[in-house]
Every structure is written in C-alpha cells, then in structure tokens.
PDB file of C-alpha atoms in Angstrom:
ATOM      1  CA  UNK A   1     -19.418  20.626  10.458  1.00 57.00           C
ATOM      2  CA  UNK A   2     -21.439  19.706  13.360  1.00 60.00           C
ATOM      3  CA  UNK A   3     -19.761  20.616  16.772  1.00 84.00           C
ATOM      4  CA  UNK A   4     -19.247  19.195  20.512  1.00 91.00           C
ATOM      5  CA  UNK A   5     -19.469  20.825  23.502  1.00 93.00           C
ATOM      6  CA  UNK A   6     -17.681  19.521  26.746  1.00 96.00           C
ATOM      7  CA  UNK A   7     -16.980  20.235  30.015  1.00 96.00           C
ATOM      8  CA  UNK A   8     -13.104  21.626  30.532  1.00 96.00           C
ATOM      9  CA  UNK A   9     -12.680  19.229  33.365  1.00 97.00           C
ATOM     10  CA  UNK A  10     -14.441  17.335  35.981  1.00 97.00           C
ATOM     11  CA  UNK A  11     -13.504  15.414  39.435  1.00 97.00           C
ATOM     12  CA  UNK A  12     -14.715  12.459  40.645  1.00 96.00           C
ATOM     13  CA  UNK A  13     -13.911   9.545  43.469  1.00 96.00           C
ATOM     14  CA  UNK A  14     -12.868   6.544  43.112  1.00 96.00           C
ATOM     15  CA  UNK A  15     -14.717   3.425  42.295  1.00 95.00           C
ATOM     16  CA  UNK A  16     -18.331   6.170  42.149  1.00 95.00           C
ATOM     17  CA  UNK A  17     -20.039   6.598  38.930  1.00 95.00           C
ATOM     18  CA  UNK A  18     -18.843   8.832  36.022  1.00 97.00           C
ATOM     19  CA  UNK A  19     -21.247  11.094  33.936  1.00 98.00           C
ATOM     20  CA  UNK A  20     -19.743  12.909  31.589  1.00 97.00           C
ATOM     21  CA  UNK A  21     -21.841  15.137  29.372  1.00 97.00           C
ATOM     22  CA  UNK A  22     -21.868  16.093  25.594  1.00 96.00           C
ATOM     23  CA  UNK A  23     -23.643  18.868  24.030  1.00 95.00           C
ATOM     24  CA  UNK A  24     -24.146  18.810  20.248  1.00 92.00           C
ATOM     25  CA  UNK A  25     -27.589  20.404  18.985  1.00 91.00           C
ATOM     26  CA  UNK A  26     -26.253  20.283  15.233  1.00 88.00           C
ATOM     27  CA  UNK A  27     -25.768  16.578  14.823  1.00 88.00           C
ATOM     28  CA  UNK A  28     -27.124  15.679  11.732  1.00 83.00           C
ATOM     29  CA  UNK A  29     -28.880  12.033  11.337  1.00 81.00           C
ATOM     30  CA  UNK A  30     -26.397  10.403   9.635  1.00 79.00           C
ATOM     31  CA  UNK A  31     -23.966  11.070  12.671  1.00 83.00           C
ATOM     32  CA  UNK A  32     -22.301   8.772  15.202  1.00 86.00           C
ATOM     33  CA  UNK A  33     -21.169   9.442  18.028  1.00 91.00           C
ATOM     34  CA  UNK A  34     -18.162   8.500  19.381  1.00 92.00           C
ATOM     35  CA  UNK A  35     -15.871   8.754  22.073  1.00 95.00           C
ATOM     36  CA  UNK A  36     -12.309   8.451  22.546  1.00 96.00           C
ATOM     37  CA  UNK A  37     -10.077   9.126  25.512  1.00 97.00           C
ATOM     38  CA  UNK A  38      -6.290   9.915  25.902  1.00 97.00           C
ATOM     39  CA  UNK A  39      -4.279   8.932  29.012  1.00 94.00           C
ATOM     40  CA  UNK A  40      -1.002  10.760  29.352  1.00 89.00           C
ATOM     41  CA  UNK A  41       1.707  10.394  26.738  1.00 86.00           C
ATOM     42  CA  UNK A  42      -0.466   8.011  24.694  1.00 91.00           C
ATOM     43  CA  UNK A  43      -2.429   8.079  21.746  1.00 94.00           C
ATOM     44  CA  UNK A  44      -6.118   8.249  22.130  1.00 95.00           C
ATOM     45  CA  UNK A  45      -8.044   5.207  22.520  1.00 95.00           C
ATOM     46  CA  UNK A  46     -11.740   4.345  21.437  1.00 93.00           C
ATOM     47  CA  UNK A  47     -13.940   3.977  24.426  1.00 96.00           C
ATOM     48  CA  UNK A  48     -17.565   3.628  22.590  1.00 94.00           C
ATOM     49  CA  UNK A  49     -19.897   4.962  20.112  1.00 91.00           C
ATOM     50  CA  UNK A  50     -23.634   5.131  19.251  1.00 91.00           C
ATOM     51  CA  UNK A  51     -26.039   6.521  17.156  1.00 89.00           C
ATOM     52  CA  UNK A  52     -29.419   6.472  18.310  1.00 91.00           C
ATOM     53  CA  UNK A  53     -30.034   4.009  20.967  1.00 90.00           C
ATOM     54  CA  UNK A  54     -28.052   3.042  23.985  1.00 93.00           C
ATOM     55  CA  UNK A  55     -24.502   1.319  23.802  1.00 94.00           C
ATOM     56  CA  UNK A  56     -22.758  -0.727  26.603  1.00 95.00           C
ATOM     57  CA  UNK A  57     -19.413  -2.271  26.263  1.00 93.00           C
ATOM     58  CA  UNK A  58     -16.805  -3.574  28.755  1.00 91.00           C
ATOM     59  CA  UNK A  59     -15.511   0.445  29.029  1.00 91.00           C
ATOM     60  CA  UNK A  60     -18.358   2.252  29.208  1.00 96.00           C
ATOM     61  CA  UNK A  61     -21.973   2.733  28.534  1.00 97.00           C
ATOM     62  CA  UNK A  62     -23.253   5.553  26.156  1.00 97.00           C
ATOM     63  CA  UNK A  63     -26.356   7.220  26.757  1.00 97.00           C
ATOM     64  CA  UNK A  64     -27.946   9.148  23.694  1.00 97.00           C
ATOM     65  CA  UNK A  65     -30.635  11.599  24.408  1.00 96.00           C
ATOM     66  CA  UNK A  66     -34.047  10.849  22.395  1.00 95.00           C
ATOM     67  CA  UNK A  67     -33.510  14.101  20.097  1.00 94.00           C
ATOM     68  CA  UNK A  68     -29.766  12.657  19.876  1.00 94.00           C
ATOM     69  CA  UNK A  69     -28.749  16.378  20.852  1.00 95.00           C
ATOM     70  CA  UNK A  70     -26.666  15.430  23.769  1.00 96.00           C
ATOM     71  CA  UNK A  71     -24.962  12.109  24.993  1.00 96.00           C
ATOM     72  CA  UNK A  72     -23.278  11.025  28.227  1.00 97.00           C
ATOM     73  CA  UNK A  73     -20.769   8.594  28.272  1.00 98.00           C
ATOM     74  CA  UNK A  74     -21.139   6.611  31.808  1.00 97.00           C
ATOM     75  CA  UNK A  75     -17.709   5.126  33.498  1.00 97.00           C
ATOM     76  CA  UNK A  76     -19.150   2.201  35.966  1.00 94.00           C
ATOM     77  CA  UNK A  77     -17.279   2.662  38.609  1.00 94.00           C
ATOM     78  CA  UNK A  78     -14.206   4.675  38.015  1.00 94.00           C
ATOM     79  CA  UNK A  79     -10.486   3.555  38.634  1.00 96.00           C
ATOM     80  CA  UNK A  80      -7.304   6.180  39.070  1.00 95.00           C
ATOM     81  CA  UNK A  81      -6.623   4.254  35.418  1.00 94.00           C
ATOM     82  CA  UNK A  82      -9.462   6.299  33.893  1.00 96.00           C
ATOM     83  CA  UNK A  83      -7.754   9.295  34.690  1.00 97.00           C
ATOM     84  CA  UNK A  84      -7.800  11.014  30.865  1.00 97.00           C
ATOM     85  CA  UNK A  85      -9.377  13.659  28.390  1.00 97.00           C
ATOM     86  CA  UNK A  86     -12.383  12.183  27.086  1.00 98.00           C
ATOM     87  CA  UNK A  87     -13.295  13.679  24.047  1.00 96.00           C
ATOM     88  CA  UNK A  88     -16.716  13.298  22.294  1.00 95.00           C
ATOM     89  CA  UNK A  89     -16.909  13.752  18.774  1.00 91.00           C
ATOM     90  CA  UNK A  90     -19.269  13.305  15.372  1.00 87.00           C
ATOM     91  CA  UNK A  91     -18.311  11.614  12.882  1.00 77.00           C
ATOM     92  CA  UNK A  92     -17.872  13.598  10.034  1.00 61.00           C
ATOM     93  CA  UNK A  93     -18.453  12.551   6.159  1.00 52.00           C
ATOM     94  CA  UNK A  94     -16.287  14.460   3.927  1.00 47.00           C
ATOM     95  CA  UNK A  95     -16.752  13.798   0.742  1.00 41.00           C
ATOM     96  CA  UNK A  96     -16.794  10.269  -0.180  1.00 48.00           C
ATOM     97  CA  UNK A  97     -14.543   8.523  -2.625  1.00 50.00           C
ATOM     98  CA  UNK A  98     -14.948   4.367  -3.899  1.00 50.00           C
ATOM     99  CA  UNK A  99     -15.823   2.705  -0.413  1.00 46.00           C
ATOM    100  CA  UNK A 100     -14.639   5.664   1.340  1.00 49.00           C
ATOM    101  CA  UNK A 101     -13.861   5.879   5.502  1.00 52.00           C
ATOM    102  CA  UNK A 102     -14.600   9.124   7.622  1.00 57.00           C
ATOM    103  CA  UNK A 103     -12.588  11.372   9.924  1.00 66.00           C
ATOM    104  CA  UNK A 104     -13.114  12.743  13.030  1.00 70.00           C
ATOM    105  CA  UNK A 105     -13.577  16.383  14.410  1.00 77.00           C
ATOM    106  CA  UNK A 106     -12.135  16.856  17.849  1.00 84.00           C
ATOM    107  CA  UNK A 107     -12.733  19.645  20.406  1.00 82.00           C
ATOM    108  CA  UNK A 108     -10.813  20.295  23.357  1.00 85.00           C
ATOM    109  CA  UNK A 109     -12.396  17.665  25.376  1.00 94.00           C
ATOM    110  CA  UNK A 110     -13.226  16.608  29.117  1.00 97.00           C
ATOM    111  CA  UNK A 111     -10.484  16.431  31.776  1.00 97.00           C
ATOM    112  CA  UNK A 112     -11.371  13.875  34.472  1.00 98.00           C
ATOM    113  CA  UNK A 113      -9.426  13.503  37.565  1.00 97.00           C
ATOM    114  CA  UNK A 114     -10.059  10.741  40.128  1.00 96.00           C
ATOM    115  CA  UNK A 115      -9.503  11.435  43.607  1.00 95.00           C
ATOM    116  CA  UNK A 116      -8.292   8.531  45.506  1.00 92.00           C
TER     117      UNK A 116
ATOM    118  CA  UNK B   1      -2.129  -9.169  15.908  1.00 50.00           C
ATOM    119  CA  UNK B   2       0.182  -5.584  16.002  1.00 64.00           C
ATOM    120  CA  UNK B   3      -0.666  -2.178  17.114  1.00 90.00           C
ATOM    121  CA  UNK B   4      -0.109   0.942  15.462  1.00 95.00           C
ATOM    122  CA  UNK B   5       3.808   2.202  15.076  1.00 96.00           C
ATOM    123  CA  UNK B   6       4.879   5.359  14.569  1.00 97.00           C
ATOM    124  CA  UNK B   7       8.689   6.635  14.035  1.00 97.00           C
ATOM    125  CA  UNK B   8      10.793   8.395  15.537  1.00 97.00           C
ATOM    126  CA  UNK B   9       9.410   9.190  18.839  1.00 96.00           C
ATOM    127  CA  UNK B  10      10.745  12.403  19.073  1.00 96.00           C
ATOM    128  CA  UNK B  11      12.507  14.839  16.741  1.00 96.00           C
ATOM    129  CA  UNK B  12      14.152  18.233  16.897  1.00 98.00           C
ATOM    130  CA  UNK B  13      14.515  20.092  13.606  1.00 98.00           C
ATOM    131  CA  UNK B  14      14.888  24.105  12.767  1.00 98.00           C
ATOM    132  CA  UNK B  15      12.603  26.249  10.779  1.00 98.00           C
ATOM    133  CA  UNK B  16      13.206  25.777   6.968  1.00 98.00           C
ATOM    134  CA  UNK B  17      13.727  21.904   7.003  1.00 98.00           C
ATOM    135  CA  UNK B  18      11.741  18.950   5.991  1.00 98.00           C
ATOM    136  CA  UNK B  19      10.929  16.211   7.565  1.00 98.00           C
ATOM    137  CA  UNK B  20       8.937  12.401   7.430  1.00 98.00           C
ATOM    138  CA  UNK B  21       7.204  10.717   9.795  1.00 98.00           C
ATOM    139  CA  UNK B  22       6.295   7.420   9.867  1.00 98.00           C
ATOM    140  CA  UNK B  23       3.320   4.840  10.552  1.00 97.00           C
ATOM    141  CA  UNK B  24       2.981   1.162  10.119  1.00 96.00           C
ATOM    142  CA  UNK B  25      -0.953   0.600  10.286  1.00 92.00           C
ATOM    143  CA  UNK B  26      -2.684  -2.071  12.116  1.00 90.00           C
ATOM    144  CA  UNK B  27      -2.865  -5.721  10.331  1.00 87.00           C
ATOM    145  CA  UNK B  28      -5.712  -5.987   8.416  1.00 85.00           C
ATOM    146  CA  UNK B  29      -6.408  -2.057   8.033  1.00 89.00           C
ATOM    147  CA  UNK B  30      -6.381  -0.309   4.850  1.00 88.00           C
ATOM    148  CA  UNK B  31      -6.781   3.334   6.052  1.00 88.00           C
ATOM    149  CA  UNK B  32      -4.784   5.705   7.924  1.00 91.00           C
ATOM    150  CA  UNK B  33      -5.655   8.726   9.273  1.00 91.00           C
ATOM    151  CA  UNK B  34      -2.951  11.624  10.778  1.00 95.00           C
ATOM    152  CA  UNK B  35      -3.279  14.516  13.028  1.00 95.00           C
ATOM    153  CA  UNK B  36      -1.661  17.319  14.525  1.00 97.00           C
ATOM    154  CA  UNK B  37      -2.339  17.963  18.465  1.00 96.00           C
ATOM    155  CA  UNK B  38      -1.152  20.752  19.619  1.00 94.00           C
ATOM    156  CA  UNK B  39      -0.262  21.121  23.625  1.00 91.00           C
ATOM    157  CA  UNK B  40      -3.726  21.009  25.386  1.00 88.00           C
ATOM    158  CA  UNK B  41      -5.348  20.521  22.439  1.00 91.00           C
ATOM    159  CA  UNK B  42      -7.902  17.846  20.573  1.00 91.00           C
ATOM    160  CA  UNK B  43      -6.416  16.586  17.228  1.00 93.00           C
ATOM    161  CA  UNK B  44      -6.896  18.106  14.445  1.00 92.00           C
ATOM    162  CA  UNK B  45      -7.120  15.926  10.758  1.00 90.00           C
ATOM    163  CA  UNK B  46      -4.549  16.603   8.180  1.00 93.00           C
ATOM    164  CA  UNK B  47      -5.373  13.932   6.352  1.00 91.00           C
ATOM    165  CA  UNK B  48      -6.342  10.183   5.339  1.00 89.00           C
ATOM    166  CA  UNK B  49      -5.551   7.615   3.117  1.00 90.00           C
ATOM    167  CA  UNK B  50      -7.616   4.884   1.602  1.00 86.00           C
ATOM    168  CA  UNK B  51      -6.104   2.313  -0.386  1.00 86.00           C
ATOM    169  CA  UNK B  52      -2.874   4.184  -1.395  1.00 90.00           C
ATOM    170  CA  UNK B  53      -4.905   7.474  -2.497  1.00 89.00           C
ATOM    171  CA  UNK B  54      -5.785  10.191  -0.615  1.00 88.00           C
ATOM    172  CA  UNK B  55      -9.307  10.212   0.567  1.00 83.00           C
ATOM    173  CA  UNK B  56     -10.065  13.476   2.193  1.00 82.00           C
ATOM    174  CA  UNK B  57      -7.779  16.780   3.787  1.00 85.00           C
ATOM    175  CA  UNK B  58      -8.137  18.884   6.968  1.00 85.00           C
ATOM    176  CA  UNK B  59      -7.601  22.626   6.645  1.00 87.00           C
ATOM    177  CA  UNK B  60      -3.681  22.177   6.447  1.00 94.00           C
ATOM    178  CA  UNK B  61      -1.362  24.009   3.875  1.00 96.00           C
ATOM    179  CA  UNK B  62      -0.271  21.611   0.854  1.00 96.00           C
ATOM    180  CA  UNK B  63       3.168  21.873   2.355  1.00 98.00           C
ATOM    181  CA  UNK B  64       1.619  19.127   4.708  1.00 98.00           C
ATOM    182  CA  UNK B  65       1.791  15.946   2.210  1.00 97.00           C
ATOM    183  CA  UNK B  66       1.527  12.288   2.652  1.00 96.00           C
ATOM    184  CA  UNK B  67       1.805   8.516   1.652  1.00 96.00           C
ATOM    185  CA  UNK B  68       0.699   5.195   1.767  1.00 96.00           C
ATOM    186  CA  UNK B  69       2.236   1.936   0.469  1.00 95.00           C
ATOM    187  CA  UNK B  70       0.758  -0.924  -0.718  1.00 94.00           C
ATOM    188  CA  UNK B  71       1.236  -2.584   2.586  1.00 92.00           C
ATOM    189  CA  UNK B  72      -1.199   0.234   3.845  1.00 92.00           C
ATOM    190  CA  UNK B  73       2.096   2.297   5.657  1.00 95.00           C
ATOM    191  CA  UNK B  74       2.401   5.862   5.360  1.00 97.00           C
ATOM    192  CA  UNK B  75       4.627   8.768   5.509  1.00 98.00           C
ATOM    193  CA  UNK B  76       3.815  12.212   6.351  1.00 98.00           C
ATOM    194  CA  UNK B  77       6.040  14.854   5.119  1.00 98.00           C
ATOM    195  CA  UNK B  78       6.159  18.696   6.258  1.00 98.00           C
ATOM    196  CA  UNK B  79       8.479  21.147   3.950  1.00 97.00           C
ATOM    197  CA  UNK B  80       9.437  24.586   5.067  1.00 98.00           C
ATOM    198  CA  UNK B  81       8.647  23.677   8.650  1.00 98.00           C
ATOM    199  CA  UNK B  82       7.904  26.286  10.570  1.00 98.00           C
ATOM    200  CA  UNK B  83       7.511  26.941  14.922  1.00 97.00           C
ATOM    201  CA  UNK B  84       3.744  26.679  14.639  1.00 96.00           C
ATOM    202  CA  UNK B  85       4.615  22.953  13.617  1.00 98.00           C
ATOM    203  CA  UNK B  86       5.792  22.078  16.839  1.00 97.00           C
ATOM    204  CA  UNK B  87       3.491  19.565  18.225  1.00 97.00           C
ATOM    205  CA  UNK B  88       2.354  15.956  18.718  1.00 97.00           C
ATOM    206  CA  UNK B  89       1.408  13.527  14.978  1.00 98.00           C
ATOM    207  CA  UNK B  90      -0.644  10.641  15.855  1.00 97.00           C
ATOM    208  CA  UNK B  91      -1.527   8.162  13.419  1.00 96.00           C
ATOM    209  CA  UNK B  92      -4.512   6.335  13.471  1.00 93.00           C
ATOM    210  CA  UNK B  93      -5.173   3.171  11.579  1.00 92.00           C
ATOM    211  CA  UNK B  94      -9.100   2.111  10.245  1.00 87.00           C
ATOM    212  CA  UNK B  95     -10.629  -0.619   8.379  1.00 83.00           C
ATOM    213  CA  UNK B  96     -13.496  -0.421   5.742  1.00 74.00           C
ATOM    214  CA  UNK B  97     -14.914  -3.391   6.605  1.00 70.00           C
ATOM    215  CA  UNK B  98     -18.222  -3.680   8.641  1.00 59.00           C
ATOM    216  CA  UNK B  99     -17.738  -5.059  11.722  1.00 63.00           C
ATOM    217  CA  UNK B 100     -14.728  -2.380  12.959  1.00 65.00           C
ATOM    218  CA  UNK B 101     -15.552   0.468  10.998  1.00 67.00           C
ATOM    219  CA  UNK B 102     -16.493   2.845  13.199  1.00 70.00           C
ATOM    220  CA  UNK B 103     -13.188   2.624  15.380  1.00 85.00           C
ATOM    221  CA  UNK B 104      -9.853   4.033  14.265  1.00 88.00           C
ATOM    222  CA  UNK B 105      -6.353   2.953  16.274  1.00 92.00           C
ATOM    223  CA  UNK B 106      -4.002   5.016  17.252  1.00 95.00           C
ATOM    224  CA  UNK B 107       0.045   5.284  17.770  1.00 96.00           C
ATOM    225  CA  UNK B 108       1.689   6.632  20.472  1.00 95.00           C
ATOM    226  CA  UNK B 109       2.850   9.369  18.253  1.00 97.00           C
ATOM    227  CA  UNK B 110       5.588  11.692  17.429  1.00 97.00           C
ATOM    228  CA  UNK B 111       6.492  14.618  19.120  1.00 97.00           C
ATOM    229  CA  UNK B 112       7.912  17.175  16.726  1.00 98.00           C
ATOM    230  CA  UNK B 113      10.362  20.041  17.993  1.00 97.00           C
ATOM    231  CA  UNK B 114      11.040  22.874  15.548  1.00 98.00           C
ATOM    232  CA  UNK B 115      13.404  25.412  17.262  1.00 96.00           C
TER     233      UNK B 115
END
C-alpha cells in the first residue's frame, strides 16, 4: 500500500497563506490524492483531491508535483476555523467487486494551529 | 438533503460484551465505509459496504462484523470487546456514481468506552 508522509504539526497566522506538504514517493498511477481534514470532535471532512494536474476549489487549492511524488495542499488565506489535522492520503484499490468503491489509508496527519 | 448519522454518541461497555453501532448514510449513497480512530490517531478501515455486501476489510479480527440494509444503513457489531477497542467509529457514506465518487462523508461518530 502506498504511504504518506506529513508533517506532525505546523503554525501559521492568520489570514497568511498555508502550505502544507505531502510526501509519497510510492504512489502508483492509478492513485488520487486526496485530502481530508478533522476539526475537533467532528468527523473528517473532504477538503480536495487530484491526480495529476492542479485542483482549486472554494477550500483549497492542490498542488501535485510533476513526478506526482509529493503534493501541497494550499489554504488561501487561513481563518482560526481552519484550525484541524489535515491528513493526505492515496486512494487505495483493494480488490474490486461489481462496480466496486475504494477506501482510504490514513496516517497520522498534519496539525495546523493558527495564531491569531 | 441529510448528512451522515451515527448512534449513540457515546457508550460505556466492559470487556466481554457486544455491542452495535449505527449509521444512516447520506441520501443518494449506496456505500458506507467505517473506521476505528484511535486517540491521536488517523482512521484506520475496518470495513465497507457496497450495495448490501461487503466490498473490502481492513486488517481487523472477524470479531469486527457489519451490515447494510437495503436503504444503504449499516450496523457495526464488535463481540468479545476488549480495552484496545476503546476509541472513536466514524462512518463515512460514498456514492458510485461519477460525479461524487471520489469524496466519502462522514458522521460525527461514536465514541466507544470499554472499561
């Protein structure tokens, strides 16, 4: 199973840019990559995904590097509501079964704190 | 259009017992997905269900079992429960169709207790 690698944590101001990297030199073609990002006490929430060419959506923009071995996921302008863990992942396809869907393989993901 | 539900909230059970959890997918979506997150931890997949069979299993014992319903709800079940258990189940609803595929919704969750 391909794997992500993330930053424990990260700090940032409020209302600057947010970069926030994502390692993962296995990815195989048929990959996506997504991210999701979990506010406290809440279930995680999708923020974007990609697979080879840049994404931008009212969250976030996703940047995918050309030999898709890294990505950043880029927060505008960052609000003290986008305090979260952001986790990257790949999706995964197990084996596949009729019109099958996929899971998800989660690391530990990215701790961002906004400083007012 | 409703979100993804998941009951109870929170429950306290001892080591040895069974319980069920609970999940009403997203209207519309066919699949659901559950995981286990443990405290300061990513999720990790137990399992999903497409269509009302099972469609794929994390690396969880088969005392972990699960459900869905024609109406595309499901059940998760854990026998013999043991501390380890202890954590938080999120459900996450999914669609097979093309235009959403690629994003799964989740519930709040259900925080487990085993004492």
């Amino acid at each position: 199973d391909a794997k992500t690698t993330q930053p424990n944590s990260m700090e940032s101001n409020e209302e600057e840019p947010v970069h926030l990297p994502c390692n993962h030199s296995t990815i195989s073609g048929t990959d996506y990559i997504h991210w999701y990002r979990q506010l406290p006490s809440q279930g995680p929430e999708y923020v974007i995904h990609g697979l080879t060419s840049n994404v931008n959506n009212r969250m976030a923009s996703l940047a995918i590097a050309e030999d898709r071995k890294s990505s950043t996921l880029i927060l505008h302008r960052a609000t003290l509501r986008d305090a979260a863990v952001y986790y990257c992942i790949l999706r995964d396809f197990f084996y596949r079964k009729k019109d099958s869907n996929y899971q998800l393989i989660w690391g530990a993901g990215t701790k961002l704190i906004i400083k007012p | 259009e409703t979100g993804v539900t998941q009951s109870p909230t929170h429950l306290i059970k001892t080591r040895g017992q069974q319980v069920t959890l609970r999940c009403s997918s997203q209207s519309g979506h066919n699949t659901v997905s559950w995981y286990q997150q443990a405290l300061g931890q990513g999720p990790q997949f137990i399992f999903q269900y497409y269509r009302e069979e099972e469609n794929g299993r994390g690396n969880f014992p088969p005392r972990f079992s699960g459900l869905q319903f024609p109406n595309y709800s499901s059940e998760l079940n854990v026998n013999a429960l043991e501390l380890d258990d202890s954590a938080l189940y999120l459900c996450a609803s999914s669609s097979d169709s093309s235009g959403t595929k690629n994003i799964q919704y989740f519930g709040a969750g259900t925080r487990l207790s085993v004492l």
